[in-house]
Short mmCIF file of C-alpha atoms and ligand atoms in Angstrom, two decimals:
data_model
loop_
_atom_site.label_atom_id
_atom_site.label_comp_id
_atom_site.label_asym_id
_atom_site.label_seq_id
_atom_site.Cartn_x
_atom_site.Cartn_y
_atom_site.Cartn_z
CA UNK A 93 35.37 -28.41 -51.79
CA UNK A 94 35.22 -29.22 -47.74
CA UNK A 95 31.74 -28.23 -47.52
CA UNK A 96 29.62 -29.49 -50.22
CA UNK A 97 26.00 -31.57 -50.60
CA UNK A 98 25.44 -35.35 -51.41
CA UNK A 99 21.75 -36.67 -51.68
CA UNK A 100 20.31 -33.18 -50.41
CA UNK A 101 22.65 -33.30 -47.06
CA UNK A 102 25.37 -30.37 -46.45
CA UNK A 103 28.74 -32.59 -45.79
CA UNK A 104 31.99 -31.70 -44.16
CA UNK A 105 34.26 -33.60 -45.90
CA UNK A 106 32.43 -37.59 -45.41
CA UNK A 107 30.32 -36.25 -42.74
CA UNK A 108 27.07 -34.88 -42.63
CA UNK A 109 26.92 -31.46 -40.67
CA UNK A 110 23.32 -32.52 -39.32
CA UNK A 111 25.24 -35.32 -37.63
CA UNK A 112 27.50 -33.16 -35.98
CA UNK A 113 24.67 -30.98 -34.43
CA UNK A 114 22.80 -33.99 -33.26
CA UNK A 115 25.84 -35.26 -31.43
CA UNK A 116 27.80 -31.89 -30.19
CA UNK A 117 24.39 -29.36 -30.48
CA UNK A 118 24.23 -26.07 -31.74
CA UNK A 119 25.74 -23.32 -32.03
CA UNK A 120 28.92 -25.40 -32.49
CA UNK A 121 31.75 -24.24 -34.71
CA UNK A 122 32.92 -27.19 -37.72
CA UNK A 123 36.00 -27.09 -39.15
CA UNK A 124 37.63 -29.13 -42.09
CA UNK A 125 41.25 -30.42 -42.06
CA UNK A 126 41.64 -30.78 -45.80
CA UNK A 127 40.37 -27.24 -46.57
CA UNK A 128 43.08 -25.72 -44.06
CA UNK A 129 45.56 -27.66 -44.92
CA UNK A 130 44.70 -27.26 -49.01
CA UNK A 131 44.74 -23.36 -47.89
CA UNK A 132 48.28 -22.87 -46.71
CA UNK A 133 49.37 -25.38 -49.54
CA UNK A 134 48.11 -22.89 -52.67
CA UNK A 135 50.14 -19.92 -50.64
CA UNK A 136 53.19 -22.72 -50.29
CA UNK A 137 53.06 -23.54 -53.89
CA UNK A 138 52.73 -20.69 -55.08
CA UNK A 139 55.75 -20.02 -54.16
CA UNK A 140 57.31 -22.77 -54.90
CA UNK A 141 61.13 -22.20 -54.87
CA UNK A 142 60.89 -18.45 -54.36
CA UNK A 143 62.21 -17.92 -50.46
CA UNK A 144 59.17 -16.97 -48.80
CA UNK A 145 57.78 -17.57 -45.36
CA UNK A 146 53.90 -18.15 -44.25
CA UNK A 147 52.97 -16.88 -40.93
CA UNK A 148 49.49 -17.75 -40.04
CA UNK A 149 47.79 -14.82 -38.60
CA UNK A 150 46.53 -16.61 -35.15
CA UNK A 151 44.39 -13.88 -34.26
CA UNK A 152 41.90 -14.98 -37.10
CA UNK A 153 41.43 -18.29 -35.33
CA UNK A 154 43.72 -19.87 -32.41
CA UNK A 155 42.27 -23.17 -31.55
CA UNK A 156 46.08 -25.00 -30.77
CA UNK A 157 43.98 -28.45 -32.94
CA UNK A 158 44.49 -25.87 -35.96
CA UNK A 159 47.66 -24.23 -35.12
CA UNK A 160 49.88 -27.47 -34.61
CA UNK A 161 48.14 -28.88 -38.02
CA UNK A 162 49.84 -25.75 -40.06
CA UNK A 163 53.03 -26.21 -37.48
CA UNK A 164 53.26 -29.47 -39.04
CA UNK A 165 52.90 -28.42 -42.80
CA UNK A 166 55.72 -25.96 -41.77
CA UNK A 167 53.84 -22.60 -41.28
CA UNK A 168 55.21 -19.78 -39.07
CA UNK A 169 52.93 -17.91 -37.14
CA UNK A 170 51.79 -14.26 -36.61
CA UNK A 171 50.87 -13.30 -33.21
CA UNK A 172 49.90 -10.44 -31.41
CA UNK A 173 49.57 -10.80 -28.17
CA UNK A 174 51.11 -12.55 -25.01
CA UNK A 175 48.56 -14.70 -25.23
CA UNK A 176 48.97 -15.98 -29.02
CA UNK A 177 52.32 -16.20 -27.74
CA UNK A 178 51.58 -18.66 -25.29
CA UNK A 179 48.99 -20.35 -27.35
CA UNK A 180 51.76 -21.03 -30.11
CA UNK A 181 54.12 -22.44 -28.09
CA UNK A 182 51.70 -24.63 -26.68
CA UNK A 183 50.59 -25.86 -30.29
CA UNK A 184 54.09 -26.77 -30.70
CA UNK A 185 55.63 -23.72 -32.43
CA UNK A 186 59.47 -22.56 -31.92
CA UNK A 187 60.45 -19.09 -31.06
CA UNK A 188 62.09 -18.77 -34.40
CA UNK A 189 58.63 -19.44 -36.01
CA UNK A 190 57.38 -16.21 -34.83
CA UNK A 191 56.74 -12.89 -36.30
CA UNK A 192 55.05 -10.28 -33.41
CA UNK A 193 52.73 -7.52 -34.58
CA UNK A 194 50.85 -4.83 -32.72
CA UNK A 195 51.01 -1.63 -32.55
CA UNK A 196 50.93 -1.87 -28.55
CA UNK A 197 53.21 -4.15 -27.39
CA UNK A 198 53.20 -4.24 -23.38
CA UNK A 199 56.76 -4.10 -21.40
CA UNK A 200 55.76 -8.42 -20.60
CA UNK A 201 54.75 -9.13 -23.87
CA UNK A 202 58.00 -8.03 -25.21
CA UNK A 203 59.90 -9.61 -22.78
CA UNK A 204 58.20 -12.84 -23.16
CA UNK A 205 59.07 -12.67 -26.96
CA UNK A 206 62.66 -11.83 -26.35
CA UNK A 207 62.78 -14.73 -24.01
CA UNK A 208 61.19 -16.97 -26.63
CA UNK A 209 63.19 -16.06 -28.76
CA UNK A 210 61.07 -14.82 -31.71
CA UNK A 211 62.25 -14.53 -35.21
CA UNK A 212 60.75 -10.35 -35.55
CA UNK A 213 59.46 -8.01 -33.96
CA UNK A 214 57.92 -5.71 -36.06
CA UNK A 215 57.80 -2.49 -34.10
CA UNK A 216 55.19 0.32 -34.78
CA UNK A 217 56.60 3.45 -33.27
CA UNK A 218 59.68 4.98 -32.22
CA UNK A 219 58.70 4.58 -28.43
CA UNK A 220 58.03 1.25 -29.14
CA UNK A 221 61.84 1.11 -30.39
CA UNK A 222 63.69 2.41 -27.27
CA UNK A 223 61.33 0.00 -24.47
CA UNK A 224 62.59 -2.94 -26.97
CA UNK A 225 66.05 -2.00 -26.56
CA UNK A 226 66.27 -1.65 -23.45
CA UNK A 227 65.00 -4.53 -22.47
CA UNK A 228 66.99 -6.37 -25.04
CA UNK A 229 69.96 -4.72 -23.32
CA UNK A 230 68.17 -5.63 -19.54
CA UNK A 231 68.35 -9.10 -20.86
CA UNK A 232 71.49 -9.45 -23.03
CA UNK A 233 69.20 -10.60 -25.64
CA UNK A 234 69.55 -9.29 -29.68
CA UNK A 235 66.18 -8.01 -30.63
CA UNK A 236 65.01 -9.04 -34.45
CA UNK A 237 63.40 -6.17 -35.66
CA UNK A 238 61.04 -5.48 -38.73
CA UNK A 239 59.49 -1.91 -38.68
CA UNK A 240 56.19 -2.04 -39.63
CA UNK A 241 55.62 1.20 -41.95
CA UNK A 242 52.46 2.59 -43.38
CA UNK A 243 52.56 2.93 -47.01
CA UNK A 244 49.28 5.60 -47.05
CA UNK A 245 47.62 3.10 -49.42
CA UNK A 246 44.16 2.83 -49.60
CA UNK A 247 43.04 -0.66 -49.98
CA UNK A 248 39.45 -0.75 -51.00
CA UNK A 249 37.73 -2.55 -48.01
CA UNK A 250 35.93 -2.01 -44.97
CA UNK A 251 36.77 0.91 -43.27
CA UNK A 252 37.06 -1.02 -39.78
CA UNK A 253 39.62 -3.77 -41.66
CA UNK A 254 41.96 -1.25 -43.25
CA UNK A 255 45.06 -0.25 -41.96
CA UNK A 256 47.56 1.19 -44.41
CA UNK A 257 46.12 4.91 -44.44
CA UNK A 258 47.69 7.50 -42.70
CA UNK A 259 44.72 7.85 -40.52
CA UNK A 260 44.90 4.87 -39.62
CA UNK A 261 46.91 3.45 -35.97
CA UNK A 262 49.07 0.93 -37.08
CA UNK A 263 52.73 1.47 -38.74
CA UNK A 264 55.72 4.16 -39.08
CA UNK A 265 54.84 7.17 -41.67
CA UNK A 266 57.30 6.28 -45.00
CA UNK A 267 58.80 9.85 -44.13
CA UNK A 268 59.74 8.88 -40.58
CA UNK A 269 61.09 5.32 -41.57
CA UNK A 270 64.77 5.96 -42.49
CA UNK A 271 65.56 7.75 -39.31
CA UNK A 272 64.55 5.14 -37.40
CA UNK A 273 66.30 2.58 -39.57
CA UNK A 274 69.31 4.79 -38.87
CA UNK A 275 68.50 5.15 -35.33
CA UNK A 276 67.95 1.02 -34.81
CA UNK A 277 70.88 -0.12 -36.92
CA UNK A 278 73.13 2.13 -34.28
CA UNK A 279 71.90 0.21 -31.01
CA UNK A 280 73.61 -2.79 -29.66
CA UNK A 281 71.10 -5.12 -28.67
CA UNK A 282 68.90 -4.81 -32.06
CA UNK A 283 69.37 -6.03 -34.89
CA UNK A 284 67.82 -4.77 -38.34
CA UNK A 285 65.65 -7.95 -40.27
CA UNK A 286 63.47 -6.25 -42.79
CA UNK A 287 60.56 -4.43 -43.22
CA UNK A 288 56.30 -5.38 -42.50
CA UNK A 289 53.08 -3.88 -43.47
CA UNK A 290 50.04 -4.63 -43.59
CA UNK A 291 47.41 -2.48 -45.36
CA UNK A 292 43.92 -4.15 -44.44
CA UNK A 293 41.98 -7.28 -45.04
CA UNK A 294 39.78 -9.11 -47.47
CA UNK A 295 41.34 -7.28 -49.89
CA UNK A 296 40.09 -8.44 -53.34
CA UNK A 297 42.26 -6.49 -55.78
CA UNK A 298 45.51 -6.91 -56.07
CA UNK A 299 46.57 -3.33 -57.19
CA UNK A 300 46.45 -1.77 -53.75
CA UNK A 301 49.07 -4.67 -52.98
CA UNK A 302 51.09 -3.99 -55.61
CA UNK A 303 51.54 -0.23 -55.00
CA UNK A 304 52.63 -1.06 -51.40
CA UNK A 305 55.57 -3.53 -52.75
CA UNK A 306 56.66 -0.46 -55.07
CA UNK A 307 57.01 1.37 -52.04
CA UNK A 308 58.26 -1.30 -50.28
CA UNK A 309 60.72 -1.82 -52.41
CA UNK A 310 61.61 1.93 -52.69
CA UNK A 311 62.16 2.47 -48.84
CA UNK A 312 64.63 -0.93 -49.08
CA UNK A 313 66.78 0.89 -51.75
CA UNK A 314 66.73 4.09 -49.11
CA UNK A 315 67.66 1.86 -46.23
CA UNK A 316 69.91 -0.25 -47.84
CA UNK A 317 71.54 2.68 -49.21
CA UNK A 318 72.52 4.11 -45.67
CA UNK A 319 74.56 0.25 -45.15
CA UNK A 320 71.91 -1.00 -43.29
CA UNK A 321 71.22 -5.07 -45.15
CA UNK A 322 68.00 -6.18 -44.93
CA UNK A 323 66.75 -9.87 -45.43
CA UNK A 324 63.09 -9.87 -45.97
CA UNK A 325 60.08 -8.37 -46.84
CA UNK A 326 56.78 -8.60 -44.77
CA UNK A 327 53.49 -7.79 -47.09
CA UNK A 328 51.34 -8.95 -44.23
CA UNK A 329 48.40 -10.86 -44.65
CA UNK A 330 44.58 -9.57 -46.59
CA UNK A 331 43.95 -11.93 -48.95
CA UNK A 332 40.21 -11.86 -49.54
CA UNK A 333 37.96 -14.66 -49.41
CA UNK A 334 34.27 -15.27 -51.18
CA UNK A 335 31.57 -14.94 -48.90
CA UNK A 336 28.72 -14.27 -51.34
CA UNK A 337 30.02 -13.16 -55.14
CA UNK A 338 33.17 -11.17 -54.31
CA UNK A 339 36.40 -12.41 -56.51
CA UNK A 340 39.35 -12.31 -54.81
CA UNK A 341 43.39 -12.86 -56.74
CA UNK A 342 43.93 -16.63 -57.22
CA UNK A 343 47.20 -17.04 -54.77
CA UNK A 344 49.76 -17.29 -58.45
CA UNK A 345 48.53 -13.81 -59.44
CA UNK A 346 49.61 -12.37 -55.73
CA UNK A 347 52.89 -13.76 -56.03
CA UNK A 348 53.46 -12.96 -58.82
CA UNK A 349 52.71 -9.26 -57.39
CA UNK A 350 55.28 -9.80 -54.66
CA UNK A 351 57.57 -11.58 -57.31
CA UNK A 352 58.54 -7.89 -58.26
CA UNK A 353 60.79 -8.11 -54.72
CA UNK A 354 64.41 -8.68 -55.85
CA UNK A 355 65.18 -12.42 -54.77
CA UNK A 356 67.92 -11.43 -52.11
CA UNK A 357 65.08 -10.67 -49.89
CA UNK A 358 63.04 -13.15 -48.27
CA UNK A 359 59.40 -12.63 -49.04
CA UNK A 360 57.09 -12.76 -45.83
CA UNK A 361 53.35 -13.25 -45.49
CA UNK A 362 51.04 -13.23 -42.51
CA UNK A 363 47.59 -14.82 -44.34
CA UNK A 364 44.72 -15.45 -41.82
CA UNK A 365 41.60 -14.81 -43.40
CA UNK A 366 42.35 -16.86 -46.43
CA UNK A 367 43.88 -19.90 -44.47
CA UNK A 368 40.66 -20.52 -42.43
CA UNK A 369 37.70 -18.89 -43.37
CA UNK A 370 36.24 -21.01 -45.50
CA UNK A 371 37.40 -23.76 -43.55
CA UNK A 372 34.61 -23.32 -40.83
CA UNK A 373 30.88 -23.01 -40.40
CA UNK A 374 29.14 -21.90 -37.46
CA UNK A 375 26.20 -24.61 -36.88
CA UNK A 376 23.12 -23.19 -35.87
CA UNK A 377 18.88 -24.40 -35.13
CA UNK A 378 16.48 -22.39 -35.09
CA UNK A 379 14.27 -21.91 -32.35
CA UNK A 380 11.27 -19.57 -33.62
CA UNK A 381 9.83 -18.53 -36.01
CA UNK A 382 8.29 -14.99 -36.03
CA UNK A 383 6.12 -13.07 -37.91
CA UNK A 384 5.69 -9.32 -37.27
CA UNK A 385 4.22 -6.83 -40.06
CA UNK A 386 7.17 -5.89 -40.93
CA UNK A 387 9.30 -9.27 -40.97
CA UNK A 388 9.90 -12.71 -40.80
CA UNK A 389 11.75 -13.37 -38.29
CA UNK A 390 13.89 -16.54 -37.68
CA UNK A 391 15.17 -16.69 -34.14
CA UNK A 392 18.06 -18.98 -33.79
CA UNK A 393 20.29 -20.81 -31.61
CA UNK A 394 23.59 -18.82 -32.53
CA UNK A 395 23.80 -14.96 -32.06
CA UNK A 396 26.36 -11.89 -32.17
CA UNK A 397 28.14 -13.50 -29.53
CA UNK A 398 28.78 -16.79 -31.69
CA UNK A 399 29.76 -14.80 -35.15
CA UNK A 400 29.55 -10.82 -34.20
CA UNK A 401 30.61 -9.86 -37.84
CA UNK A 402 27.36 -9.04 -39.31
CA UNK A 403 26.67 -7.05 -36.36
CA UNK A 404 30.44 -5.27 -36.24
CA UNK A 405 31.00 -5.05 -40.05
CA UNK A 406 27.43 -5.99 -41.39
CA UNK A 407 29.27 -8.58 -43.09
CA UNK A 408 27.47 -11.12 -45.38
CA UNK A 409 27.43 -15.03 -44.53
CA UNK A 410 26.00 -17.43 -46.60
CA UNK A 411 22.86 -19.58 -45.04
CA UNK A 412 22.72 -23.24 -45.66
CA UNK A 413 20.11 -25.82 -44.70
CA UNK A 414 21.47 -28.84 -43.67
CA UNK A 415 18.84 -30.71 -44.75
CA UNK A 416 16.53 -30.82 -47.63
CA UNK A 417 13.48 -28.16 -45.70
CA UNK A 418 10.54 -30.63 -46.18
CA UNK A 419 6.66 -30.36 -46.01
CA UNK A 420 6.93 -27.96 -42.90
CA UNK A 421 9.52 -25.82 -43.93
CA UNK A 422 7.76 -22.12 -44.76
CA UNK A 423 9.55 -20.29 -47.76
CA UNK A 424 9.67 -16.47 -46.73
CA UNK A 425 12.34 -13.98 -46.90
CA UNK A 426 14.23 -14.35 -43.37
CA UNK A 427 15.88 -11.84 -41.09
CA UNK A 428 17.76 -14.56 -39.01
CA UNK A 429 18.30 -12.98 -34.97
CA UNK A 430 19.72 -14.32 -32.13
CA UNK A 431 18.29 -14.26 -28.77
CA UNK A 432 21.07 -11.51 -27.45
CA UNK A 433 19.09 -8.38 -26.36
CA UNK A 434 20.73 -5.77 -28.80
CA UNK A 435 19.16 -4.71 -32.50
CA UNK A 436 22.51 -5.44 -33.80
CA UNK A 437 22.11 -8.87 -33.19
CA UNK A 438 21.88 -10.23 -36.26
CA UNK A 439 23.35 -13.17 -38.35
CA UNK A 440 21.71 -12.51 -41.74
CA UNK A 441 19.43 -10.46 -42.86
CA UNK A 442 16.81 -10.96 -45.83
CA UNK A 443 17.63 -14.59 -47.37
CA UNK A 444 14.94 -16.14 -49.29
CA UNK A 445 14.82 -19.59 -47.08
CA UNK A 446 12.10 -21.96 -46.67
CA UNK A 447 12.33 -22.21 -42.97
CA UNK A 448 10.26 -24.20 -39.76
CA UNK A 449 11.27 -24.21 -36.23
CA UNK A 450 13.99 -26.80 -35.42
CA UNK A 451 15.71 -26.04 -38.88
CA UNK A 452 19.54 -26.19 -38.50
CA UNK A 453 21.14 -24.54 -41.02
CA UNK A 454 25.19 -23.69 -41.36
CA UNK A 455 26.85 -19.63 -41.40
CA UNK A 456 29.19 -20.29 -44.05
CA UNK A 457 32.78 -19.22 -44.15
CA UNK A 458 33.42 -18.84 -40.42
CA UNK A 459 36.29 -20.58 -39.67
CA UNK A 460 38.44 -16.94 -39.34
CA UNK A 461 36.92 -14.42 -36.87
CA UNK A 462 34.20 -16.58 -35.77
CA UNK A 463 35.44 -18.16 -32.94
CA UNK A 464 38.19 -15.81 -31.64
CA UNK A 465 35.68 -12.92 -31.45
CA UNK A 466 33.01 -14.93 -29.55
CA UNK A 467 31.91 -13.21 -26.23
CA UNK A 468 30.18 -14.64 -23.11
CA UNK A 469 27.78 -11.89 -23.01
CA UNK A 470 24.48 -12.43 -21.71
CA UNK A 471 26.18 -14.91 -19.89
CA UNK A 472 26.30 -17.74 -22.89
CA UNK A 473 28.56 -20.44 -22.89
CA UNK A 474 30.82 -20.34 -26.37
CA UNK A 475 30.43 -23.11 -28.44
CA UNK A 476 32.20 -26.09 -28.76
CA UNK A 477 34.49 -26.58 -31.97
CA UNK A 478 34.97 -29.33 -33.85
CA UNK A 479 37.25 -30.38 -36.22
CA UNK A 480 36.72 -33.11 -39.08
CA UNK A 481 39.67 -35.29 -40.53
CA UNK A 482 38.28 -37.48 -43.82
CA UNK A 483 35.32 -39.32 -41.97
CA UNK A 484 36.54 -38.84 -38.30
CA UNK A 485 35.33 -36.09 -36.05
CA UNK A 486 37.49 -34.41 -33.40
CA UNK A 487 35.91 -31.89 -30.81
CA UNK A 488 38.91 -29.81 -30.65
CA UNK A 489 37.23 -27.91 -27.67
CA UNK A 490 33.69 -28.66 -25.53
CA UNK A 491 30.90 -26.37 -24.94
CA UNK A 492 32.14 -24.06 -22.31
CA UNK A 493 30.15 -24.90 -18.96
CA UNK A 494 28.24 -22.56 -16.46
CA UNK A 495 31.50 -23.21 -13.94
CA UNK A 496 33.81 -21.56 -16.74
CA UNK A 497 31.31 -18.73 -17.04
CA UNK A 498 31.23 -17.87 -13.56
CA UNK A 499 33.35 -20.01 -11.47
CA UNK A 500 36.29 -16.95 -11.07
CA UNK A 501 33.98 -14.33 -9.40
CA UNK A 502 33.38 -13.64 -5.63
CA UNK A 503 30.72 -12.64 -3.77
CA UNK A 504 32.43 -9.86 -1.54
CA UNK A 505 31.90 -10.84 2.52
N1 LLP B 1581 48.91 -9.22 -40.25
C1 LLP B 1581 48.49 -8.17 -39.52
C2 LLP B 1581 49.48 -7.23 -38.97
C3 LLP B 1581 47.12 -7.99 -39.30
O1 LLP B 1581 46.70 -6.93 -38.59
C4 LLP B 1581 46.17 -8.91 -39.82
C5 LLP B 1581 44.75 -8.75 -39.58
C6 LLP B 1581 46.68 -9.99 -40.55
C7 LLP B 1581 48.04 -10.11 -40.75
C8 LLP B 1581 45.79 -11.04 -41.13
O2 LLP B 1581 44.93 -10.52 -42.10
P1 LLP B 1581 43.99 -11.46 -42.98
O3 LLP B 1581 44.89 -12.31 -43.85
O4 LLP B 1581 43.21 -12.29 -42.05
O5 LLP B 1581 43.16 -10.53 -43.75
N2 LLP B 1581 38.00 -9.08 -37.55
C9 LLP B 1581 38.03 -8.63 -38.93
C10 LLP B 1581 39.40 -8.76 -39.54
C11 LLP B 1581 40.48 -8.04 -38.76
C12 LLP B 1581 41.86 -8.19 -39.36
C13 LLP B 1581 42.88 -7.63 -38.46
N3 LLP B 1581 44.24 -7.80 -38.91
C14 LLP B 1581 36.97 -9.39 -39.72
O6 LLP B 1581 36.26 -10.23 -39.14
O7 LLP B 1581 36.80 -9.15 -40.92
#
């Protein structure tokens, strides 16, 4: 493991995180190399001669240090946004690397994609289809086109992180699909790939995943049926990770899952969680401690504005000293706040820690939605990140100053 102690200390790899704090400060995000990279490798050989295709989800973390280390393992990339699509290409990705998602895709974002040339688009609605062809007709272009269809399965997580219900946003009702399969295959300027979904994340059973490929593989037979080919199959990404005791599929048991696709298709995959999350820690001191009849409060350096999923999903981090707590250290169980002015800014909440002021301690598994959902509210500066290679240490991106806070705005005359 990345993250593990030697002779009390919590270590990144050769390094000691309380090295990294005294050097870059807290909060600071820490990232290992060799846990990414041993990450996207499992998924890889999993695989192993099977055609399949990784792309990265970059909205679970974007830093271009991270990106162009899976670029160069060979990992395609799922973006989102004309902004991931600009931060990919800048980390060194092709067009032809790219799968774009999103179930709003603006009239420049699609543009910008035809113009890069992505590999798929995978649209979300039948609106979504006609803007896309005409501007793939505008521009002489061929548009690569998944649709991404909701197979109305219920994947067992957090209601805010599922997606494959048929409450839910995202994807094409199954009933609707064909049609528009019909409808794309008939246009000039697009061209049928395949067909995405994605049904939620930190998923930790694999039977919600393997309904989805049965209907998956049902709507192919429909489609394919009509004459249209297709080439590949996109499961999406929602491979769960452990935060505190959950046990999520080792990576051969969900291929194996997907191995029920017929080998003429490609299989696709759009991982994020499971690439990076336990690839980061959010460092953190704290600052106070507390006491109120009620609690024990620690009052740290780091808030909803460094990690905001306890306070969006009350999700669970682990707490780590990272150091041994000493004589000072007062053992208590710990609500651990940060100094944003909302209730719901918490990082953790009860943890039996012995505890003094000046502690640093590490939020475990934060290398995917940590950073990328960081805010500047209450005007705070987010955090530098830093990235650690064997014994060297890379800040992949510095503290953010007042001037980047501030520096746009105007006073009006
Ligand atoms: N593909 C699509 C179309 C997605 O919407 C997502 C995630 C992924 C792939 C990657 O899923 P993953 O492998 O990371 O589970 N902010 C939330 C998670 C939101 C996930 C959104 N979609 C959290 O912090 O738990």
């Amino acid at each position: 493991m990345a993250f593990h102690r030697a002779h009390g200390r919590l270590m990144v790899e050769g390094v000691p995180l309380s090295d990294i704090a005294e050097q870059f400060g807290t909060p600071a995000y820490v990232y290992s190399r060799a846990q990414l990279e041993a990450n996207w490798k499992a998924y890889n050989t999993a695989f192993g001669t099977r055609a399949h295709r990784i792309h990265y989800a970059v909205k679970a973390n974007g830093n271009l240090a991270l990106l162009n280390l899976l670029k160069r393992l060979g990992s395609g990339f799922d973006i989102v946004s004309g902004g991931e699509l600009a931060r990919v290409l800048a980390a060194g990705a092709t067009g032809a690397d790219l799968v774009f998602s999103g179930v709003g895709k603006s009239r420049t974002e699609l543009r910008d994609a035809l113009l890069a040339g992505v590999g798929c688009i995978n649209v979300e609605s039948a609106p979504e289809l006609n803007r896309l062809a005409g501007l793939a007709a505008e521009l002489g272009i061929e548009a690569p086109v998944a649709f991404r269809i909701n197979p109305d399965v219920d994947p067992g997580t957090h209601p805010y992180i599922s997606t494959g219900l048929e409450q839910n946003k995202f994807g094409i009702p199954m009933r609707e699909a064909p049609a528009l399969y019909r409808e794309a295959a008939a246009l000039p300027f697009i061209r049928v790939k395949g067909i995405a979904c994605h049904i939620g994340s930190q998923l930790t059973d694999l039977s919600p995943i393997a309904d989805t490929v049965a209907r998956v593989l049902a709507l192919a037979s429909e489609i394919e049926a009509m004459g249209i080919a297709l080439e590949h199959l996109d499961l999406g990404g929602g491979l769960g990770i452990r935060y505190k005791d959950e046990q999520p599929p080792a990576h051969a048991d969900y291929v194996r899952v997907l191995s029920a696709i017929p080998d003429r298709y490609e299989i696709h995959i759009e991982p994020g969680r499971s690439i990076v999350g336990d690839a980061g820690v959010l460092l953190t001191t704290v600052e106070y401690l507390k006491q109120t009849p009620a609690r024990h409060f620690a009052i740290c350096d780091a808030a909803m504005t460094e990690l905001i999923r306890p306070a969006l999903y009350e999700a669970w981090h682990g707490v780590e000293l990272l150091e041994a707590p000493g004589e000072s250290g007062v053992a208590a169980t710990y609500d651990l706040v940060g100094p944003v002015c909302e209730s719901a800014d918490f990082l953790a909440h009860e943890r039996e820690l012995s505890l003094s002021a000046g502690a640093r301690l590490a939020l475990m598994n934060a290398g995917a939605y940590g950073f990328v959902m960081a805010s500047n509210y209450n005007t705070r500066p987010r955090p530098p990140e830093i990235l650690v290679d064997g014994g060297a240490v890379h800040q992949i991106r510095p503290r953010e100053r007042m001037t980047d806070l501030f520096g746009m705005e105007r006073p009006i005359p």
